[in-house]
């Protein structure tokens, strides 16, 4: 069961995403609201999936993801943003969902990332 790191500076939307992730099959979820907190959280526990907003009050979700996935880590990334035009430099295989988004659509998207992650992991063993 995957650990999901959510990078979102809106408390209420972070809880909305967290709830969708749990319903989609996440075993654990950590919600952080700054770039620095995201990088620290990932160093404590490597996430299996990252869900990030692009613009944060303190830092950049894109930069946080860039630092977290640097190297050999194969971590699926989902950007949930109202600013898709600010996604330059994001991983080319990242999934992008524009705000506003329904809870069901978000849960289904996260569920697909979890299923894809399981498929990739089982094919490596």
C-alpha positions as a printed NumPy array, in Angstrom:
array([[  0.   ,   0.   ,   0.   ],
       [  1.479,   3.351,  -1.028],
       [  2.55 ,   6.354,   0.992],
       [  1.325,   9.594,  -0.613],
       [  2.958,  12.984,  -0.116],
       [  0.602,  15.907,  -0.741],
       [  2.125,  19.349,  -1.279],
       [ -0.699,  21.874,  -0.92 ],
       [ -0.762,  25.214,   0.884],
       [ -4.536,  25.403,   1.257],
       [ -5.449,  23.45 ,   4.401],
       [ -8.972,  22.633,   3.256],
       [ -7.933,  21.552,  -0.229],
       [ -5.102,  19.49 ,   1.28 ],
       [ -7.67 ,  17.626,   3.385],
       [ -9.881,  17.195,   0.291],
       [ -6.941,  15.613,  -1.586],
       [ -5.932,  13.525,   1.418],
       [ -9.438,  12.106,   1.707],
       [ -9.483,  11.255,  -2.007],
       [ -6.08 ,   9.538,  -1.698],
       [ -7.197,   7.399,   1.242],
       [-10.388,   6.41 ,  -0.569],
       [ -8.303,   5.551,  -3.639],
       [ -6.153,   3.124,  -1.65 ],
       [ -3.318,   5.064,  -0.024],
       [ -2.051,   3.397,   3.146],
       [ -0.662,   6.634,   4.538],
       [ -0.762,  10.295,   3.611],
       [  1.296,  13.291,   4.672],
       [  0.148,  16.814,   3.795],
       [  2.71 ,  19.632,   3.777],
       [  2.291,  23.266,   2.792],
       [  5.737,  24.532,   1.746],
       [  8.549,  23.505,  -0.559],
       [ 10.943,  23.083,   2.388],
       [  8.456,  20.95 ,   4.328],
       [  7.901,  18.751,   1.259],
       [ 11.608,  18.132,   0.813],
       [ 12.027,  17.375,   4.523],
       [  9.05 ,  14.997,   4.521],
       [ 10.413,  13.116,   1.501],
       [ 13.816,  12.756,   3.147],
       [ 12.165,  11.237,   6.238],
       [ 10.001,   8.849,   4.219],
       [ 10.215,   8.388,   0.474],
       [  6.743,   8.774,  -1.007],
       [  5.371,   6.261,  -3.487],
       [  3.229,   8.982,  -5.089],
       [  3.449,  12.778,  -4.953],
       [  0.431,  15.051,  -5.4  ],
       [  1.444,  18.697,  -5.667],
       [  0.06 ,  22.132,  -6.259],
       [  2.221,  24.279,  -8.528],
       [  2.175,  27.616,  -6.721],
       [  2.752,  27.686,  -2.972],
       [  2.85 ,  30.654,  -0.627],
       [  6.36 ,  29.555,   0.366],
       [  8.267,  27.99 ,  -2.497],
       [  7.239,  26.039,  -5.553],
       [  5.529,  22.683,  -5.817],
       [  7.326,  22.092,  -9.123],
       [ 10.735,  22.763,  -7.519],
       [  9.881,  20.562,  -4.523],
       [  8.967,  17.681,  -6.83 ],
       [ 12.107,  18.283,  -8.899],
       [ 14.283,  17.941,  -5.791],
       [ 12.388,  14.937,  -4.435],
       [ 12.443,  12.893,  -7.649],
       [ 16.049,  13.79 ,  -8.553],
       [ 18.244,  10.759,  -9.056],
       [ 16.899,   7.265,  -9.554],
       [ 13.554,   7.502,  -7.795],
       [ 10.6  ,   6.344,  -9.862],
       [  7.799,   8.298,  -8.194],
       [  4.556,   9.069, -10.034],
       [  3.58 ,  12.736,  -9.809],
       [  0.124,  14.297,  -9.998],
       [ -0.142,  18.068, -10.223],
       [ -3.499,  19.469,  -9.101],
       [ -3.391,  23.122, -10.024],
       [ -5.271,  26.196, -11.04 ],
       [ -2.126,  27.383, -12.831],
       [ -1.262,  24.821, -15.536],
       [  0.649,  27.519, -17.416],
       [  3.281,  27.423, -14.623],
       [  4.133,  23.773, -15.192],
       [  7.211,  24.319, -17.333],
       [  9.98 ,  22.076, -16.094],
       [  7.66 ,  19.467, -14.623],
       [  8.339,  15.791, -15.334],
       [  7.057,  14.908, -18.799],
       [  5.233,  11.856, -17.488],
       [  3.431,  13.782, -14.733],
       [ -0.342,  13.685, -14.611],
       [ -2.044,  17.087, -14.534],
       [ -5.513,  17.847, -13.17 ],
       [ -6.856,  21.396, -13.259],
       [ -8.725,  22.953, -10.355],
       [-11.583,  22.982,  -9.756],
       [-11.843,  19.193,  -9.684],
       [-14.545,  16.956,  -8.272],
       [-13.754,  14.575,  -5.444],
       [-14.751,  11.583,  -7.596],
       [-12.527,  12.616, -10.509],
       [ -9.594,  13.185,  -8.165],
       [-10.132,   9.846,  -6.385],
       [-10.271,   8.012,  -9.724],
       [ -7.087,   9.708, -10.973],
       [ -5.213,   8.874,  -7.768],
       [ -6.572,   5.321,  -7.904],
       [ -5.18 ,   4.943, -11.42 ],
       [ -1.74 ,   6.175, -10.285],
       [ -1.802,   3.657,  -7.422],
       [ -2.8  ,   0.835,  -9.8  ],
       [ -0.09 ,   1.842, -12.293],
       [  2.462,   1.947,  -9.471],
       [  1.487,  -1.569,  -8.345],
       [  1.76 ,  -2.862, -11.914],
       [  5.241,  -1.343, -12.339],
       [  6.389,  -2.657,  -8.959],
       [  5.168,  -6.203,  -9.61 ],
       [  6.782,  -6.292, -13.058],
       [ 10.157,  -5.39 , -11.495],
       [ 10.085,  -8.419,  -9.181]])
